[in-house]
PDB file of C-alpha atoms in Angstrom:
ATOM      1  CA  MET U   2     160.703 -29.272-121.288  1.00 54.00           C
ATOM      2  CA  GLU U   3     158.168 -31.124-118.934  1.00 64.00           C
ATOM      3  CA  GLU U   4     155.096 -32.487-120.833  1.00 74.00           C
ATOM      4  CA  ASN U   5     151.787 -31.168-119.814  1.00 91.00           C
ATOM      5  CA  ARG U   6     149.262 -33.656-118.302  1.00 91.00           C
ATOM      6  CA  ARG U   7     147.223 -33.836-121.772  1.00 92.00           C
ATOM      7  CA  VAL U   8     150.072 -34.905-123.563  1.00 93.00           C
ATOM      8  CA  ARG U   9     151.574 -37.823-120.877  1.00 93.00           C
ATOM      9  CA  MET U  10     147.744 -39.018-120.829  1.00 95.00           C
ATOM     10  CA  THR U  11     147.656 -39.138-124.447  1.00 96.00           C
ATOM     11  CA  LYS U  12     151.389 -41.253-124.461  1.00 96.00           C
ATOM     12  CA  ARG U  13     149.809 -43.298-121.370  1.00 96.00           C
ATOM     13  CA  LEU U  14     146.853 -44.339-124.090  1.00 97.00           C
ATOM     14  CA  LEU U  15     149.189 -44.931-126.944  1.00 98.00           C
ATOM     15  CA  GLN U  16     151.575 -46.955-124.637  1.00 97.00           C
ATOM     16  CA  ASP U  17     148.395 -49.032-123.136  1.00 96.00           C
ATOM     17  CA  ALA U  18     146.712 -49.629-126.729  1.00 97.00           C
ATOM     18  CA  LEU U  19     150.712 -50.917-127.540  1.00 97.00           C
ATOM     19  CA  LEU U  20     150.507 -53.338-124.491  1.00 95.00           C
ATOM     20  CA  GLU U  21     147.118 -54.679-125.423  1.00 95.00           C
ATOM     21  CA  LEU U  22     148.546 -55.328-128.831  1.00 96.00           C
ATOM     22  CA  LEU U  23     151.425 -56.567-127.677  1.00 95.00           C
ATOM     23  CA  GLU U  24     149.472 -59.414-125.850  1.00 93.00           C
ATOM     24  CA  GLU U  25     147.934 -60.675-129.095  1.00 92.00           C
ATOM     25  CA  LYS U  26     150.858 -60.390-132.067  1.00 93.00           C
ATOM     26  CA  SER U  27     154.912 -59.571-132.296  1.00 91.00           C
ATOM     27  CA  LEU U  28     155.529 -55.604-132.553  1.00 92.00           C
ATOM     28  CA  GLU U  29     156.449 -56.346-136.478  1.00 93.00           C
ATOM     29  CA  LYS U  30     153.118 -56.982-137.222  1.00 95.00           C
ATOM     30  CA  ILE U  31     151.496 -53.556-135.256  1.00 96.00           C
ATOM     31  CA  THR U  32     151.059 -50.785-137.047  1.00 97.00           C
ATOM     32  CA  VAL U  33     150.341 -47.304-136.167  1.00 97.00           C
ATOM     33  CA  THR U  34     146.827 -47.370-137.226  1.00 97.00           C
ATOM     34  CA  GLN U  35     146.192 -50.439-135.093  1.00 98.00           C
ATOM     35  CA  VAL U  36     147.468 -48.695-132.239  1.00 98.00           C
ATOM     36  CA  CYS U  37     145.782 -45.172-132.850  1.00 98.00           C
ATOM     37  CA  SER U  38     142.370 -47.141-133.210  1.00 97.00           C
ATOM     38  CA  LYS U  39     142.704 -49.245-129.901  1.00 97.00           C
ATOM     39  CA  ALA U  40     143.939 -46.070-127.861  1.00 97.00           C
ATOM     40  CA  ASP U  41     141.295 -43.783-130.136  1.00 96.00           C
ATOM     41  CA  VAL U  42     143.592 -40.726-131.182  1.00 96.00           C
ATOM     42  CA  ASN U  43     144.633 -39.783-134.209  1.00 96.00           C
ATOM     43  CA  ARG U  44     147.535 -40.702-136.323  1.00 96.00           C
ATOM     44  CA  SER U  45     148.931 -37.102-136.600  1.00 96.00           C
ATOM     45  CA  THR U  46     148.719 -37.070-132.600  1.00 96.00           C
ATOM     46  CA  PHE U  47     150.504 -40.444-132.894  1.00 97.00           C
ATOM     47  CA  TYR U  48     153.008 -38.704-134.959  1.00 97.00           C
ATOM     48  CA  ALA U  49     153.337 -35.322-132.799  1.00 96.00           C
ATOM     49  CA  TYR U  50     155.324 -37.805-130.747  1.00 96.00           C
ATOM     50  CA  TYR U  51     156.764 -40.803-132.103  1.00 97.00           C
ATOM     51  CA  GLN U  52     158.081 -41.888-135.219  1.00 97.00           C
ATOM     52  CA  ASP U  53     156.830 -45.408-135.222  1.00 96.00           C
ATOM     53  CA  VAL U  54     155.538 -47.981-133.164  1.00 96.00           C
ATOM     54  CA  GLY U  55     159.358 -49.067-132.281  1.00 94.00           C
ATOM     55  CA  GLU U  56     159.869 -45.448-130.725  1.00 96.00           C
ATOM     56  CA  LEU U  57     156.710 -45.759-128.896  1.00 97.00           C
ATOM     57  CA  LEU U  58     158.061 -49.279-127.180  1.00 95.00           C
ATOM     58  CA  SER U  59     161.594 -47.928-126.340  1.00 93.00           C
ATOM     59  CA  GLU U  60     159.857 -45.135-124.388  1.00 95.00           C
ATOM     60  CA  LEU U  61     157.553 -47.348-122.735  1.00 94.00           C
ATOM     61  CA  GLU U  62     160.599 -49.379-121.570  1.00 92.00           C
ATOM     62  CA  ASP U  63     162.436 -46.486-120.552  1.00 92.00           C
ATOM     63  CA  GLY U  64     159.742 -45.222-118.357  1.00 92.00           C
ATOM     64  CA  VAL U  65     159.803 -49.371-116.864  1.00 91.00           C
ATOM     65  CA  LEU U  66     163.452 -48.984-116.388  1.00 90.00           C
ATOM     66  CA  GLU U  67     163.720 -45.578-114.473  1.00 89.00           C
ATOM     67  CA  LYS U  68     161.380 -46.547-111.978  1.00 89.00           C
ATOM     68  CA  ILE U  69     163.348 -49.713-111.087  1.00 86.00           C
ATOM     69  CA  PRO U  70     164.007 -49.387-107.696  1.00 82.00           C
ATOM     70  CA  GLY U  71     168.003 -49.187-106.522  1.00 69.00           C
ATOM     71  CA  ALA U  72     169.398 -49.927-103.032  1.00 53.00           C
ATOM     72  CA  GLN U  73     168.865 -47.051-100.861  1.00 53.00           C
ATOM     73  CA  LYS U  74     171.775 -47.173 -99.576  1.00 49.00           C
ATOM     74  CA  VAL U  75     175.139 -48.684-100.875  1.00 47.00           C
ATOM     75  CA  PRO U  76     177.510 -49.766 -98.286  1.00 45.00           C
ATOM     76  CA  VAL U  77     181.138 -50.759 -98.986  1.00 42.00           C
ATOM     77  CA  ALA U  78     180.288 -54.353 -97.497  1.00 45.00           C
ATOM     78  CA  ARG U  79     176.375 -55.237 -98.706  1.00 57.00           C
ATOM     79  CA  THR U  80     174.735 -57.737 -95.949  1.00 71.00           C
ATOM     80  CA  ASP U  81     172.897 -60.160 -97.339  1.00 77.00           C
ATOM     81  CA  SER U  82     169.872 -58.780 -95.662  1.00 83.00           C
ATOM     82  CA  GLU U  83     170.427 -55.142 -97.159  1.00 82.00           C
ATOM     83  CA  PHE U  84     170.592 -57.237-100.618  1.00 80.00           C
ATOM     84  CA  ILE U  85     167.460 -58.954-100.199  1.00 86.00           C
ATOM     85  CA  ASP U  86     165.622 -56.015 -98.936  1.00 88.00           C
ATOM     86  CA  THR U  87     167.013 -54.662-102.357  1.00 84.00           C
ATOM     87  CA  LEU U  88     165.817 -58.137-104.304  1.00 86.00           C
ATOM     88  CA  GLU U  89     162.508 -57.517-102.691  1.00 92.00           C
ATOM     89  CA  ARG U  90     161.837 -54.061-103.618  1.00 91.00           C
ATOM     90  CA  PHE U  91     163.012 -54.842-107.145  1.00 89.00           C
ATOM     91  CA  PHE U  92     160.724 -58.046-107.117  1.00 93.00           C
ATOM     92  CA  ASP U  93     157.391 -56.305-105.542  1.00 95.00           C
ATOM     93  CA  TYR U  94     157.815 -53.587-108.634  1.00 94.00           C
ATOM     94  CA  VAL U  95     157.863 -56.810-110.784  1.00 93.00           C
ATOM     95  CA  LYS U  96     154.893 -57.756-109.202  1.00 96.00           C
ATOM     96  CA  GLU U  97     153.270 -54.523-109.338  1.00 95.00           C
ATOM     97  CA  ASN U  98     153.907 -54.386-113.069  1.00 93.00           C
ATOM     98  CA  ARG U  99     152.947 -57.828-113.768  1.00 94.00           C
ATOM     99  CA  ARG U 100     151.183 -57.569-117.010  1.00 92.00           C
ATOM    100  CA  LEU U 101     154.254 -55.058-118.553  1.00 91.00           C
ATOM    101  CA  PHE U 102     156.543 -57.393-117.473  1.00 92.00           C
ATOM    102  CA  THR U 103     155.075 -60.820-118.722  1.00 92.00           C
ATOM    103  CA  ILE U 104     154.758 -58.785-122.090  1.00 91.00           C
ATOM    104  CA  LEU U 105     158.474 -57.266-122.242  1.00 89.00           C
ATOM    105  CA  LEU U 106     160.080 -60.130-120.968  1.00 88.00           C
ATOM    106  CA  ILE U 107     157.839 -63.529-121.714  1.00 87.00           C
ATOM    107  CA  ARG U 108     155.645 -62.736-124.568  1.00 84.00           C
ATOM    108  CA  ARG U 109     158.322 -60.254-126.418  1.00 80.00           C
ATOM    109  CA  ASP U 110     160.908 -62.129-124.589  1.00 68.00           C
ATOM    110  CA  SER U 111     163.475 -59.271-126.498  1.00 71.00           C
ATOM    111  CA  GLY U 112     166.955 -59.692-126.266  1.00 71.00           C
ATOM    112  CA  ASN U 113     167.544 -55.550-126.259  1.00 78.00           C
ATOM    113  CA  PHE U 114     165.063 -55.444-123.568  1.00 83.00           C
ATOM    114  CA  ASN U 115     166.654 -58.080-121.718  1.00 79.00           C
ATOM    115  CA  HIS U 116     170.241 -56.483-122.150  1.00 77.00           C
ATOM    116  CA  ARG U 117     168.663 -53.282-121.254  1.00 82.00           C
ATOM    117  CA  LEU U 118     167.216 -54.728-118.176  1.00 81.00           C
ATOM    118  CA  LEU U 119     170.329 -55.991-116.922  1.00 74.00           C
ATOM    119  CA  ASP U 120     172.092 -52.982-117.908  1.00 75.00           C
ATOM    120  CA  ALA U 121     170.003 -51.044-115.574  1.00 79.00           C
ATOM    121  CA  VAL U 122     169.929 -53.388-112.426  1.00 72.00           C
ATOM    122  CA  MET U 123     173.994 -53.441-112.886  1.00 67.00           C
ATOM    123  CA  GLU U 124     173.798 -49.632-112.637  1.00 72.00           C
ATOM    124  CA  LYS U 125     171.763 -49.440-109.785  1.00 70.00           C
ATOM    125  CA  HIS U 126     173.048 -52.663-107.492  1.00 62.00           C
ATOM    126  CA  LEU U 127     176.791 -53.021-108.549  1.00 59.00           C
ATOM    127  CA  LYS U 128     178.684 -52.039-105.557  1.00 56.00           C
ATOM    128  CA  PRO U 129     180.787 -49.119-106.185  1.00 57.00           C
ATOM    129  CA  THR U 130     184.717 -49.217-106.217  1.00 55.00           C
ATOM    130  CA  GLN U 131     187.520 -47.776-106.635  1.00 55.00           C
ATOM    131  CA  GLN U 132     188.860 -49.289-109.627  1.00 68.00           C
ATOM    132  CA  GLU U 133     186.819 -50.545-112.454  1.00 75.00           C
ATOM    133  CA  PRO U 134     185.256 -54.023-112.512  1.00 72.00           C
ATOM    134  CA  THR U 135     187.132 -56.228-114.221  1.00 82.00           C
ATOM    135  CA  ARG U 136     186.293 -58.519-116.853  1.00 86.00           C
ATOM    136  CA  LEU U 137     185.850 -61.627-114.969  1.00 84.00           C
ATOM    137  CA  ASP U 138     183.948 -59.544-112.169  1.00 77.00           C
ATOM    138  CA  ARG U 139     181.481 -58.752-115.194  1.00 77.00           C
ATOM    139  CA  TYR U 140     181.347 -62.025-116.432  1.00 84.00           C
ATOM    140  CA  ALA U 141     180.345 -63.055-112.870  1.00 80.00           C
ATOM    141  CA  TYR U 142     177.436 -60.612-112.630  1.00 75.00           C
ATOM    142  CA  VAL U 143     176.076 -60.956-116.160  1.00 78.00           C
ATOM    143  CA  TYR U 144     175.859 -64.774-115.386  1.00 83.00           C
ATOM    144  CA  CYS U 145     174.294 -64.370-112.253  1.00 81.00           C
ATOM    145  CA  ILE U 146     171.809 -61.798-113.876  1.00 78.00           C
ATOM    146  CA  ASN U 147     170.993 -63.899-116.434  1.00 82.00           C
ATOM    147  CA  GLY U 148     170.134 -66.540-114.271  1.00 86.00           C
ATOM    148  CA  VAL U 149     168.171 -64.385-112.219  1.00 85.00           C
ATOM    149  CA  MET U 150     166.269 -63.629-115.263  1.00 86.00           C
ATOM    150  CA  GLY U 151     165.477 -67.109-116.557  1.00 89.00           C
ATOM    151  CA  ILE U 152     164.052 -67.686-112.989  1.00 93.00           C
ATOM    152  CA  LEU U 153     162.409 -64.540-112.744  1.00 92.00           C
ATOM    153  CA  LYS U 154     160.676 -65.252-116.123  1.00 92.00           C
ATOM    154  CA  GLU U 155     159.106 -68.738-114.261  1.00 95.00           C
ATOM    155  CA  TRP U 156     158.250 -66.992-111.355  1.00 96.00           C
ATOM    156  CA  LEU U 157     156.235 -64.758-113.007  1.00 95.00           C
ATOM    157  CA  GLN U 158     154.488 -67.334-115.231  1.00 94.00           C
ATOM    158  CA  GLU U 159     153.711 -69.205-112.203  1.00 96.00           C
ATOM    159  CA  GLY U 160     152.113 -66.541-110.856  1.00 96.00           C
ATOM    160  CA  PHE U 161     154.723 -65.873-107.842  1.00 97.00           C
ATOM    161  CA  PRO U 162     154.471 -68.386-106.031  1.00 97.00           C
ATOM    162  CA  PHE U 163     157.078 -67.549-103.626  1.00 97.00           C
ATOM    163  CA  SER U 164     156.807 -63.707-101.880  1.00 97.00           C
ATOM    164  CA  SER U 165     159.243 -60.872-102.924  1.00 96.00           C
ATOM    165  CA  ARG U 166     161.069 -61.297-100.248  1.00 96.00           C
ATOM    166  CA  GLU U 167     161.167 -65.686-100.780  1.00 96.00           C
ATOM    167  CA  PHE U 168     162.391 -65.174-103.652  1.00 95.00           C
ATOM    168  CA  GLY U 169     164.903 -62.684-102.929  1.00 91.00           C
ATOM    169  CA  GLN U 170     166.460 -65.019-100.445  1.00 92.00           C
ATOM    170  CA  ILE U 171     166.412 -68.032-103.079  1.00 92.00           C
ATOM    171  CA  VAL U 172     168.438 -65.834-105.675  1.00 88.00           C
ATOM    172  CA  LEU U 173     170.874 -64.841-102.927  1.00 86.00           C
ATOM    173  CA  ARG U 174     171.378 -68.217-102.504  1.00 87.00           C
ATOM    174  CA  MET U 175     171.636 -69.279-105.813  1.00 86.00           C
ATOM    175  CA  SER U 176     173.841 -66.520-106.871  1.00 79.00           C
ATOM    176  CA  ALA U 177     176.265 -66.408-103.996  1.00 74.00           C
ATOM    177  CA  GLY U 178     178.820 -68.601-105.322  1.00 64.00           C
ATOM    178  CA  ALA U 179     179.070 -67.164-108.521  1.00 61.00           C
ATOM    179  CA  VAL U 180     179.447 -63.560-107.156  1.00 58.00           C
ATOM    180  CA  ALA U 181     179.364 -63.571-103.604  1.00 52.00           C
ATOM    181  CA  GLU U 182     182.973 -61.642-103.334  1.00 51.00           C
ATOM    182  CA  ARG U 183     182.343 -59.371-106.232  1.00 49.00           C
ATOM    183  CA  MET U 184     178.809 -57.435-104.890  1.00 46.00           C
TER     184      MET U 184
END
């Protein structure tokens, strides 16, 4: 069932309040009362949508992951230029949502979110093949993505010293040895 505008707005207020609180403290120290107070929403309204603050965070993360731009077309043999275009769209998305990614990737540094982001990126960007990827293929890709996650955090913290396209080129150059033929 599609949510009406009022429900979406209320959930957005709650998510924004949670983000503000996450800038100040860890999730474990945030209460429903604090979220409701910050969002100017009654506790009963909160509980109409969520069981706890963790569920609110999960929905917020789900929204981030759903909006990750994927490859516009996934050719059998992707060129470097097409891959850089795909990376540029993803890095533009990160830049456009700087506060959100700073909180989720750096402030919280949640292994759970990082793993979910890794899976979402893999699902949207891994080249489809006739056969299931081998364990070695997956390890190479995980190695590459975890390296990208590390430099992505640095890029975020440094205020994007490279354009999204330049950063995509850097990522491609650094990743080439690890997974060039597997992507």
